[in-house]
């Protein structure tokens, strides 16, 4: 609950370079610090649209731009930071308890999200005043 944006970090993934094409991979509790319970992806985002805009109480996540580019804004109620994701060999680890929004999607971008939890609407904090209240601010 008192997690700050200082806990958010970019993680470089292994990149096996090969004349036949490059390869990267992610193993749970190895490159990323949690067990993967669910994977989802966001695609066909029309220009100018924003995704996210909520916080999770339990869900930790790791976001990779498998194709194209987009920005992820993280916010702990006091400070905000914007990360640009545009390569498939690194991603953004976001612990639970932070507000996050995804925006500036390029055409044909593909956002992969690895999640530490299965889907639960109860885990979402969907309005910002409730988030501020949750953070005790
Ligand atoms: P939501 O997480 O609100 O999307 P975003 O944060 O990108 O704006 O999810 C949109 C809808 O999809 C919402 O009705 C819940 C549903 N959903 C699932 O059923 N399972 C899932 O794993 C996810 C991520 C969303």
GROMACS .gro file of N, CA, C and O and ligand atoms in nm, residues 38 40 42 51-52 54 100 119 121 124 126, ligand 1:
model
   69
   38UNK      N    1  -0.111  -1.526  -1.523
   38UNK     CA    2  -0.196  -1.489  -1.638
   38UNK      C    3  -0.114  -1.405  -1.734
   38UNK      O    4  -0.024  -1.330  -1.693
   40UNK      N    5  -0.196  -1.145  -2.069
   40UNK     CA    6  -0.291  -1.088  -2.164
   40UNK      C    7  -0.219  -0.987  -2.250
   40UNK      O    8  -0.104  -0.950  -2.221
   42UNK      N    9  -0.268  -0.638  -2.534
   42UNK     CA   10  -0.351  -0.527  -2.581
   42UNK      C   11  -0.303  -0.491  -2.721
   42UNK      O   12  -0.182  -0.472  -2.743
   51UNK      N   13  -0.526   0.317  -2.227
   51UNK     CA   14  -0.566   0.195  -2.156
   51UNK      C   15  -0.516   0.206  -2.012
   51UNK      O   16  -0.431   0.287  -1.980
   52UNK      N   17  -0.566   0.116  -1.929
   52UNK     CA   18  -0.526   0.122  -1.789
   52UNK      C   19  -0.605   0.233  -1.721
   52UNK      O   20  -0.725   0.246  -1.739
   54UNK      N   21  -0.593   0.279  -1.374
   54UNK     CA   22  -0.640   0.214  -1.251
   54UNK      C   23  -0.520   0.163  -1.174
   54UNK      O   24  -0.406   0.171  -1.222
  100UNK      N   25  -0.161   0.318  -1.276
  100UNK     CA   26  -0.086   0.314  -1.403
  100UNK      C   27  -0.178   0.329  -1.524
  100UNK      O   28  -0.291   0.283  -1.527
  119UNK      N   29  -0.746  -1.303  -1.318
  119UNK     CA   30  -0.829  -1.182  -1.326
  119UNK      C   31  -0.926  -1.174  -1.209
  119UNK      O   32  -0.996  -1.270  -1.177
  121UNK      N   33  -1.190  -0.859  -1.069
  121UNK     CA   34  -1.235  -0.718  -1.072
  121UNK      C   35  -1.217  -0.655  -0.933
  121UNK      O   36  -1.193  -0.535  -0.921
  124UNK      N   37  -0.912  -0.437  -0.860
  124UNK     CA   38  -0.894  -0.307  -0.926
  124UNK      C   39  -0.936  -0.192  -0.833
  124UNK      O   40  -1.036  -0.202  -0.763
  126UNK      N   41  -1.048   0.162  -0.946
  126UNK     CA   42  -1.071   0.225  -1.076
  126UNK      C   43  -1.094   0.375  -1.071
  126UNK      O   44  -1.102   0.439  -1.175
  138LIG     P1   45  -0.914  -0.352  -1.811
  138LIG     O1   46  -0.810  -0.417  -1.726
  138LIG     O2   47  -1.005  -0.254  -1.747
  138LIG     O3   48  -0.845  -0.283  -1.937
  138LIG     P2   49  -0.740  -0.165  -1.942
  138LIG     O4   50  -0.676  -0.157  -1.809
  138LIG     O5   51  -0.644  -0.201  -2.048
  138LIG     O6   52  -0.812  -0.041  -1.978
  138LIG     O7   53  -0.998  -0.467  -1.880
  138LIG     C1   54  -1.094  -0.439  -1.980
  138LIG     C2   55  -1.203  -0.542  -1.970
  138LIG     O8   56  -1.152  -0.671  -1.994
  138LIG     C3   57  -1.271  -0.545  -1.833
  138LIG     O9   58  -1.411  -0.560  -1.855
  138LIG     C4   59  -1.218  -0.670  -1.769
  138LIG     C5   60  -1.181  -0.759  -1.885
  138LIG     N1   61  -1.064  -0.842  -1.858
  138LIG     C6   62  -1.079  -0.977  -1.836
  138LIG    O10   63  -1.191  -1.032  -1.840
  138LIG     N2   64  -0.967  -1.053  -1.812
  138LIG     C7   65  -0.844  -0.999  -1.806
  138LIG    O11   66  -0.744  -1.072  -1.783
  138LIG     C8   67  -0.830  -0.857  -1.826
  138LIG     C9   68  -0.696  -0.791  -1.820
  138LIG    C10   69  -0.941  -0.783  -1.852
   0.00000   0.00000   0.00000
